[in-house]
mmCIF file with all atom_site columns, C-alpha atoms in Angstrom:
data_model
loop_
_atom_site.group_PDB
_atom_site.id
_atom_site.type_symbol
_atom_site.label_atom_id
_atom_site.label_alt_id
_atom_site.label_comp_id
_atom_site.label_asym_id
_atom_site.label_entity_id
_atom_site.label_seq_id
_atom_site.pdbx_PDB_ins_code
_atom_site.Cartn_x
_atom_site.Cartn_y
_atom_site.Cartn_z
_atom_site.occupancy
_atom_site.B_iso_or_equiv
_atom_site.pdbx_formal_charge
_atom_site.auth_seq_id
_atom_site.auth_comp_id
_atom_site.auth_asym_id
_atom_site.auth_atom_id
_atom_site.pdbx_PDB_model_num
ATOM 1   C CA . MET D 1 1   ? -0.037  -0.094 0.011   1.00 62.00 ? 502 MET D CA 1
ATOM 2   C CA . PRO D 1 2   ? 1.230   3.517  -0.721  1.00 81.00 ? 503 PRO D CA 1
ATOM 3   C CA . TYR D 1 3   ? 1.204   4.457  2.921   1.00 84.00 ? 504 TYR D CA 1
ATOM 4   C CA . GLU D 1 4   ? 3.325   3.603  6.015   1.00 85.00 ? 505 GLU D CA 1
ATOM 5   C CA . TRP D 1 5   ? 2.729   3.912  9.746   1.00 88.00 ? 506 TRP D CA 1
ATOM 6   C CA . THR D 1 6   ? 5.488   4.560  12.211  1.00 86.00 ? 507 THR D CA 1
ATOM 7   C CA . GLN D 1 7   ? 5.321   4.781  15.974  1.00 80.00 ? 508 GLN D CA 1
ATOM 8   C CA . GLU D 1 8   ? 7.600   6.599  18.337  1.00 77.00 ? 509 GLU D CA 1
ATOM 9   C CA . THR D 1 9   ? 7.480   6.169  22.113  1.00 72.00 ? 510 THR D CA 1
ATOM 10  C CA . ALA D 1 10  ? 8.880   8.883  24.344  1.00 62.00 ? 511 ALA D CA 1
ATOM 11  C CA . PRO D 1 11  ? 11.117  8.125  27.255  1.00 59.00 ? 512 PRO D CA 1
ATOM 12  C CA . GLU D 1 12  ? 9.599   5.733  29.799  1.00 58.00 ? 513 GLU D CA 1
ATOM 13  C CA . ASP D 1 13  ? 8.850   8.439  32.415  1.00 50.00 ? 514 ASP D CA 1
ATOM 14  C CA . SER D 1 14  ? 6.312   10.171 30.091  1.00 56.00 ? 515 SER D CA 1
ATOM 15  C CA . GLY D 1 15  ? 4.944   7.220  28.036  1.00 56.00 ? 516 GLY D CA 1
ATOM 16  C CA . ALA D 1 16  ? 3.781   9.466  25.214  1.00 68.00 ? 517 ALA D CA 1
ATOM 17  C CA . VAL D 1 17  ? 3.147   7.755  21.999  1.00 73.00 ? 518 VAL D CA 1
ATOM 18  C CA . SER D 1 18  ? 3.306   9.460  18.624  1.00 85.00 ? 519 SER D CA 1
ATOM 19  C CA . HIS D 1 19  ? 1.875   7.803  15.355  1.00 87.00 ? 520 HIS D CA 1
ATOM 20  C CA . GLN D 1 20  ? 3.050   9.056  12.071  1.00 90.00 ? 521 GLN D CA 1
ATOM 21  C CA . LEU D 1 21  ? 1.469   8.133  8.737   1.00 90.00 ? 522 LEU D CA 1
ATOM 22  C CA . ARG D 1 22  ? 3.091   9.017  5.394   1.00 91.00 ? 523 ARG D CA 1
ATOM 23  C CA . LEU D 1 23  ? 1.044   8.618  2.210   1.00 89.00 ? 524 LEU D CA 1
ATOM 24  C CA . TRP D 1 24  ? 2.059   8.950  -1.361  1.00 87.00 ? 525 TRP D CA 1
ATOM 25  C CA . PRO D 1 25  ? 0.556   8.135  -4.720  1.00 85.00 ? 526 PRO D CA 1
ATOM 26  C CA . TYR D 1 26  ? 1.390   4.834  -6.278  1.00 82.00 ? 527 TYR D CA 1
ATOM 27  C CA . ARG D 1 27  ? 3.520   4.886  -9.418  1.00 78.00 ? 528 ARG D CA 1
ATOM 28  C CA . SER D 1 28  ? 3.598   1.653  -11.422 1.00 80.00 ? 529 SER D CA 1
ATOM 29  C CA . LEU D 1 29  ? 6.424   2.784  -13.864 1.00 81.00 ? 530 LEU D CA 1
ATOM 30  C CA . PRO D 1 30  ? 9.797   3.303  -12.208 1.00 82.00 ? 531 PRO D CA 1
ATOM 31  C CA . ARG D 1 31  ? 12.377  5.563  -13.692 1.00 81.00 ? 532 ARG D CA 1
ATOM 32  C CA . ARG D 1 32  ? 14.243  2.637  -15.260 1.00 86.00 ? 533 ARG D CA 1
ATOM 33  C CA . GLY D 1 33  ? 11.004  1.402  -16.798 1.00 89.00 ? 534 GLY D CA 1
ATOM 34  C CA . PHE D 1 34  ? 10.535  4.856  -18.124 1.00 89.00 ? 535 PHE D CA 1
ATOM 35  C CA . VAL D 1 35  ? 13.871  4.652  -20.038 1.00 89.00 ? 536 VAL D CA 1
ATOM 36  C CA . TRP D 1 36  ? 12.826  1.222  -21.458 1.00 92.00 ? 537 TRP D CA 1
ATOM 37  C CA . PHE D 1 37  ? 9.441   2.398  -22.556 1.00 92.00 ? 538 PHE D CA 1
ATOM 38  C CA . ILE D 1 38  ? 10.591  5.520  -24.354 1.00 92.00 ? 539 ILE D CA 1
ATOM 39  C CA . GLY D 1 39  ? 13.331  3.444  -26.080 1.00 92.00 ? 540 GLY D CA 1
ATOM 40  C CA . VAL D 1 40  ? 10.918  0.848  -27.237 1.00 93.00 ? 541 VAL D CA 1
ATOM 41  C CA . THR D 1 41  ? 8.297   3.259  -28.293 1.00 92.00 ? 542 THR D CA 1
ATOM 42  C CA . ALA D 1 42  ? 10.943  5.255  -30.390 1.00 92.00 ? 543 ALA D CA 1
ATOM 43  C CA . GLY D 1 43  ? 12.121  1.944  -31.923 1.00 92.00 ? 544 GLY D CA 1
ATOM 44  C CA . LEU D 1 44  ? 8.630   0.914  -32.857 1.00 91.00 ? 545 LEU D CA 1
ATOM 45  C CA . MET D 1 45  ? 7.826   4.328  -34.254 1.00 89.00 ? 546 MET D CA 1
ATOM 46  C CA . ALA D 1 46  ? 10.993  4.222  -36.383 1.00 87.00 ? 547 ALA D CA 1
ATOM 47  C CA . LEU D 1 47  ? 10.118  0.806  -37.966 1.00 89.00 ? 548 LEU D CA 1
ATOM 48  C CA . PRO D 1 48  ? 7.770   2.190  -40.579 1.00 85.00 ? 549 PRO D CA 1
ATOM 49  C CA . LEU D 1 49  ? 10.419  4.727  -41.516 1.00 86.00 ? 550 LEU D CA 1
ATOM 50  C CA . VAL D 1 50  ? 12.777  2.013  -42.793 1.00 87.00 ? 551 VAL D CA 1
ATOM 51  C CA . ALA D 1 51  ? 10.322  1.513  -45.743 1.00 87.00 ? 552 ALA D CA 1
ATOM 52  C CA . VAL D 1 52  ? 10.677  5.156  -46.846 1.00 86.00 ? 553 VAL D CA 1
ATOM 53  C CA . LEU D 1 53  ? 14.443  5.625  -46.213 1.00 85.00 ? 554 LEU D CA 1
ATOM 54  C CA . GLY D 1 54  ? 15.967  7.597  -49.060 1.00 84.00 ? 555 GLY D CA 1
ATOM 55  C CA . SER D 1 55  ? 12.786  9.252  -50.143 1.00 87.00 ? 556 SER D CA 1
ATOM 56  C CA . PHE D 1 56  ? 11.216  12.625 -49.346 1.00 88.00 ? 557 PHE D CA 1
ATOM 57  C CA . VAL D 1 57  ? 8.254   10.907 -47.599 1.00 87.00 ? 558 VAL D CA 1
ATOM 58  C CA . LEU D 1 58  ? 10.658  10.326 -44.672 1.00 87.00 ? 559 LEU D CA 1
ATOM 59  C CA . TRP D 1 59  ? 11.054  14.099 -44.045 1.00 89.00 ? 560 TRP D CA 1
ATOM 60  C CA . GLY D 1 60  ? 7.309   14.395 -44.046 1.00 89.00 ? 561 GLY D CA 1
ATOM 61  C CA . LEU D 1 61  ? 6.778   11.594 -41.506 1.00 88.00 ? 562 LEU D CA 1
ATOM 62  C CA . LEU D 1 62  ? 9.672   12.272 -39.291 1.00 88.00 ? 563 LEU D CA 1
ATOM 63  C CA . PRO D 1 63  ? 8.341   15.448 -37.577 1.00 91.00 ? 564 PRO D CA 1
ATOM 64  C CA . PHE D 1 64  ? 5.078   13.655 -36.569 1.00 91.00 ? 565 PHE D CA 1
ATOM 65  C CA . ILE D 1 65  ? 6.914   10.593 -35.228 1.00 91.00 ? 566 ILE D CA 1
ATOM 66  C CA . LEU D 1 66  ? 9.112   12.860 -33.067 1.00 92.00 ? 567 LEU D CA 1
ATOM 67  C CA . LEU D 1 67  ? 6.063   14.865 -31.926 1.00 94.00 ? 568 LEU D CA 1
ATOM 68  C CA . VAL D 1 68  ? 4.376   11.688 -30.776 1.00 93.00 ? 569 VAL D CA 1
ATOM 69  C CA . ILE D 1 69  ? 7.529   10.419 -28.857 1.00 93.00 ? 570 ILE D CA 1
ATOM 70  C CA . TRP D 1 70  ? 7.933   13.901 -27.341 1.00 95.00 ? 571 TRP D CA 1
ATOM 71  C CA . GLY D 1 71  ? 4.148   13.977 -26.249 1.00 95.00 ? 572 GLY D CA 1
ATOM 72  C CA . VAL D 1 72  ? 4.531   10.515 -24.599 1.00 93.00 ? 573 VAL D CA 1
ATOM 73  C CA . TRP D 1 73  ? 7.789   11.664 -22.854 1.00 92.00 ? 574 TRP D CA 1
ATOM 74  C CA . ALA D 1 74  ? 6.046   14.917 -21.660 1.00 93.00 ? 575 ALA D CA 1
ATOM 75  C CA . ALA D 1 75  ? 3.042   13.078 -20.361 1.00 90.00 ? 576 ALA D CA 1
ATOM 76  C CA . LEU D 1 76  ? 5.043   10.485 -18.409 1.00 89.00 ? 577 LEU D CA 1
ATOM 77  C CA . GLN D 1 77  ? 7.198   13.446 -16.890 1.00 88.00 ? 578 GLN D CA 1
ATOM 78  C CA . ASN D 1 78  ? 4.007   15.247 -15.807 1.00 85.00 ? 579 ASN D CA 1
ATOM 79  C CA . SER D 1 79  ? 2.874   12.075 -14.230 1.00 82.00 ? 580 SER D CA 1
ATOM 80  C CA . TYR D 1 80  ? 6.078   11.711 -12.251 1.00 82.00 ? 581 TYR D CA 1
ATOM 81  C CA . ARG D 1 81  ? 5.749   15.365 -11.132 1.00 80.00 ? 582 ARG D CA 1
ATOM 82  C CA . SER D 1 82  ? 2.292   14.752 -9.735  1.00 75.00 ? 583 SER D CA 1
ATOM 83  C CA . GLY D 1 83  ? 3.776   11.649 -7.950  1.00 76.00 ? 584 GLY D CA 1
ATOM 84  C CA . GLU D 1 84  ? 5.878   14.028 -5.768  1.00 82.00 ? 585 GLU D CA 1
ATOM 85  C CA . THR D 1 85  ? 2.746   14.668 -3.818  1.00 85.00 ? 586 THR D CA 1
ATOM 86  C CA . TRP D 1 86  ? 2.623   13.352 -0.273  1.00 88.00 ? 587 TRP D CA 1
ATOM 87  C CA . GLU D 1 87  ? 0.796   13.645 2.975   1.00 91.00 ? 588 GLU D CA 1
ATOM 88  C CA . ASN D 1 88  ? 1.969   13.408 6.477   1.00 92.00 ? 589 ASN D CA 1
ATOM 89  C CA . LEU D 1 89  ? -0.256  12.742 9.499   1.00 92.00 ? 590 LEU D CA 1
ATOM 90  C CA . THR D 1 90  ? 1.196   13.058 12.964  1.00 91.00 ? 591 THR D CA 1
ATOM 91  C CA . LEU D 1 91  ? -0.994  11.918 15.859  1.00 90.00 ? 592 LEU D CA 1
ATOM 92  C CA . THR D 1 92  ? -0.292  12.448 19.560  1.00 89.00 ? 593 THR D CA 1
ATOM 93  C CA . ARG D 1 93  ? -2.475  12.590 22.484  1.00 87.00 ? 594 ARG D CA 1
ATOM 94  C CA . ASP D 1 94  ? -2.449  16.381 22.371  1.00 87.00 ? 595 ASP D CA 1
ATOM 95  C CA . GLN D 1 95  ? -2.417  17.054 18.785  1.00 89.00 ? 596 GLN D CA 1
ATOM 96  C CA . LEU D 1 96  ? -3.271  15.793 15.318  1.00 91.00 ? 597 LEU D CA 1
ATOM 97  C CA . ARG D 1 97  ? -1.433  17.455 12.344  1.00 92.00 ? 598 ARG D CA 1
ATOM 98  C CA . VAL D 1 98  ? -1.792  16.910 8.627   1.00 92.00 ? 599 VAL D CA 1
ATOM 99  C CA . ARG D 1 99  ? 0.669   18.256 6.224   1.00 93.00 ? 600 ARG D CA 1
ATOM 100 C CA . ARG D 1 100 ? 0.183   18.067 2.439   1.00 92.00 ? 601 ARG D CA 1
ATOM 101 C CA . HIS D 1 101 ? 2.854   18.718 -0.116  1.00 90.00 ? 602 HIS D CA 1
ATOM 102 C CA . ASP D 1 102 ? 1.960   19.328 -3.768  1.00 86.00 ? 603 ASP D CA 1
ATOM 103 C CA . PRO D 1 103 ? 4.831   20.236 -6.284  1.00 83.00 ? 604 PRO D CA 1
ATOM 104 C CA . GLY D 1 104 ? 4.735   23.836 -7.167  1.00 82.00 ? 605 GLY D CA 1
ATOM 105 C CA . ARG D 1 105 ? 2.465   24.871 -4.323  1.00 87.00 ? 606 ARG D CA 1
ATOM 106 C CA . VAL D 1 106 ? 2.914   25.949 -0.699  1.00 91.00 ? 607 VAL D CA 1
ATOM 107 C CA . ASP D 1 107 ? 2.599   23.060 1.840   1.00 89.00 ? 608 ASP D CA 1
ATOM 108 C CA . ARG D 1 108 ? -0.758  23.085 3.399   1.00 91.00 ? 609 ARG D CA 1
ATOM 109 C CA . ASP D 1 109 ? -0.981  22.363 7.168   1.00 93.00 ? 610 ASP D CA 1
ATOM 110 C CA . TRP D 1 110 ? -3.880  21.539 9.418   1.00 91.00 ? 611 TRP D CA 1
ATOM 111 C CA . GLN D 1 111 ? -3.844  20.857 13.202  1.00 90.00 ? 612 GLN D CA 1
ATOM 112 C CA . THR D 1 112 ? -6.404  20.206 15.895  1.00 90.00 ? 613 THR D CA 1
ATOM 113 C CA . ASN D 1 113 ? -7.013  18.382 19.071  1.00 89.00 ? 614 ASN D CA 1
ATOM 114 C CA . PRO D 1 114 ? -7.462  14.613 18.211  1.00 88.00 ? 615 PRO D CA 1
ATOM 115 C CA . TYR D 1 115 ? -10.169 14.227 20.848  1.00 89.00 ? 616 TYR D CA 1
ATOM 116 C CA . TRP D 1 116 ? -12.625 16.024 18.573  1.00 88.00 ? 617 TRP D CA 1
ATOM 117 C CA . VAL D 1 117 ? -11.604 14.442 15.292  1.00 89.00 ? 618 VAL D CA 1
ATOM 118 C CA . ARG D 1 118 ? -13.986 12.110 13.455  1.00 90.00 ? 619 ARG D CA 1
ATOM 119 C CA . VAL D 1 119 ? -13.061 10.114 10.437  1.00 91.00 ? 620 VAL D CA 1
ATOM 120 C CA . ALA D 1 120 ? -15.667 9.659  7.711   1.00 89.00 ? 621 ALA D CA 1
ATOM 121 C CA . LEU D 1 121 ? -16.038 8.064  4.249   1.00 89.00 ? 622 LEU D CA 1
ATOM 122 C CA . ARG D 1 122 ? -18.608 9.752  2.046   1.00 86.00 ? 623 ARG D CA 1
ATOM 123 C CA . ASP D 1 123 ? -19.517 10.547 -1.411  1.00 82.00 ? 624 ASP D CA 1
ATOM 124 C CA . GLY D 1 124 ? -17.340 13.185 -2.958  1.00 76.00 ? 625 GLY D CA 1
ATOM 125 C CA . PRO D 1 125 ? -14.968 13.963 -5.891  1.00 79.00 ? 626 PRO D CA 1
ATOM 126 C CA . VAL D 1 126 ? -13.736 10.384 -5.532  1.00 78.00 ? 627 VAL D CA 1
ATOM 127 C CA . GLU D 1 127 ? -15.347 7.065  -4.427  1.00 84.00 ? 628 GLU D CA 1
ATOM 128 C CA . GLU D 1 128 ? -15.227 6.489  -0.703  1.00 85.00 ? 629 GLU D CA 1
ATOM 129 C CA . TYR D 1 129 ? -13.931 10.155 -0.075  1.00 88.00 ? 630 TYR D CA 1
ATOM 130 C CA . LEU D 1 130 ? -11.941 9.957  3.229   1.00 90.00 ? 631 LEU D CA 1
ATOM 131 C CA . THR D 1 131 ? -12.214 13.075 5.436   1.00 90.00 ? 632 THR D CA 1
ATOM 132 C CA . LEU D 1 132 ? -11.099 14.131 8.824   1.00 90.00 ? 633 LEU D CA 1
ATOM 133 C CA . THR D 1 133 ? -13.201 16.744 10.654  1.00 89.00 ? 634 THR D CA 1
ATOM 134 C CA . ASP D 1 134 ? -13.039 18.460 14.129  1.00 87.00 ? 635 ASP D CA 1
ATOM 135 C CA . GLY D 1 135 ? -16.441 20.051 13.716  1.00 84.00 ? 636 GLY D CA 1
ATOM 136 C CA . GLN D 1 136 ? -15.098 23.295 12.293  1.00 87.00 ? 637 GLN D CA 1
ATOM 137 C CA . ARG D 1 137 ? -13.279 22.197 9.210   1.00 88.00 ? 638 ARG D CA 1
ATOM 138 C CA . ASP D 1 138 ? -13.226 19.111 6.890   1.00 88.00 ? 639 ASP D CA 1
ATOM 139 C CA . ILE D 1 139 ? -9.988  18.002 5.203   1.00 89.00 ? 640 ILE D CA 1
ATOM 140 C CA . GLU D 1 140 ? -9.491  15.288 2.707   1.00 89.00 ? 641 GLU D CA 1
ATOM 141 C CA . LEU D 1 141 ? -6.907  12.604 3.215   1.00 89.00 ? 642 LEU D CA 1
ATOM 142 C CA . GLY D 1 142 ? -5.482  10.165 0.688   1.00 86.00 ? 643 GLY D CA 1
ATOM 143 C CA . SER D 1 143 ? -7.447  11.253 -2.398  1.00 84.00 ? 644 SER D CA 1
ATOM 144 C CA . PHE D 1 144 ? -4.955  9.434  -4.603  1.00 85.00 ? 645 PHE D CA 1
ATOM 145 C CA . LEU D 1 145 ? -5.540  6.057  -2.810  1.00 87.00 ? 646 LEU D CA 1
ATOM 146 C CA . THR D 1 146 ? -7.874  3.494  -4.039  1.00 87.00 ? 647 THR D CA 1
ATOM 147 C CA . PRO D 1 147 ? -11.283 3.043  -2.470  1.00 88.00 ? 648 PRO D CA 1
ATOM 148 C CA . GLU D 1 148 ? -10.080 -0.190 -0.694  1.00 90.00 ? 649 GLU D CA 1
ATOM 149 C CA . GLU D 1 149 ? -7.064  1.530  0.558   1.00 90.00 ? 650 GLU D CA 1
ATOM 150 C CA . ARG D 1 150 ? -9.186  4.471  1.925   1.00 90.00 ? 651 ARG D CA 1
ATOM 151 C CA . ARG D 1 151 ? -11.481 2.013  3.789   1.00 90.00 ? 652 ARG D CA 1
ATOM 152 C CA . ALA D 1 152 ? -8.580  0.273  5.420   1.00 91.00 ? 653 ALA D CA 1
ATOM 153 C CA . LEU D 1 153 ? -6.843  3.586  6.189   1.00 91.00 ? 654 LEU D CA 1
ATOM 154 C CA . ARG D 1 154 ? -10.092 4.872  7.841   1.00 92.00 ? 655 ARG D CA 1
ATOM 155 C CA . ASP D 1 155 ? -10.193 1.829  10.119  1.00 92.00 ? 656 ASP D CA 1
ATOM 156 C CA . GLU D 1 156 ? -6.565  2.093  11.050  1.00 92.00 ? 657 GLU D CA 1
ATOM 157 C CA . ILE D 1 157 ? -6.875  5.871  11.816  1.00 92.00 ? 658 ILE D CA 1
ATOM 158 C CA . GLU D 1 158 ? -9.957  5.280  14.019  1.00 92.00 ? 659 GLU D CA 1
ATOM 159 C CA . GLN D 1 159 ? -8.096  2.610  15.901  1.00 90.00 ? 660 GLN D CA 1
ATOM 160 C CA . ARG D 1 160 ? -5.150  4.835  16.681  1.00 89.00 ? 661 ARG D CA 1
ATOM 161 C CA . LEU D 1 161 ? -7.426  7.720  17.629  1.00 88.00 ? 662 LEU D CA 1
ATOM 162 C CA . PHE D 1 162 ? -9.320  5.312  19.998  1.00 88.00 ? 663 PHE D CA 1
ATOM 163 C CA . SER D 1 163 ? -6.046  4.082  21.581  1.00 82.00 ? 664 SER D CA 1
ATOM 164 C CA . LEU D 1 164 ? -5.024  7.676  22.403  1.00 78.00 ? 665 LEU D CA 1
ATOM 165 C CA . ARG D 1 165 ? -8.216  8.636  24.122  1.00 72.00 ? 666 ARG D CA 1
#
């Protein structure tokens, strides 16, 4: 799953527990796969050009084939850039804090008392929209996760909130 929990325990005298959750979008094509994909795509796009080598038709087709390869490259780069998004949730007995990082934007930060936080799944921009609310403000969490992952994450967050109360 594209999220990971870590737990820290303060020195034994205080016994305070801190849960940290890090979420990130899943990317199925690693950078090495990207290189292979572009190479194979360029090779397959060049195959029809073999038939027209030495003619003026080659110069008519070449710009369009290069444009297609550049378009695929640019689309995949844009996907990688959006994959730099991440969310961190830090949960202690006194504070719940969510920080979201989107490339090219200022980080967004939300903090509240975890006692008042409620976790909900509802209809929204995505199926099984996961929200955290403290009664004053609702925030989304893990909009890039699958519906099954959001359901599992809701249960895990509720369990940790319950353990801290």
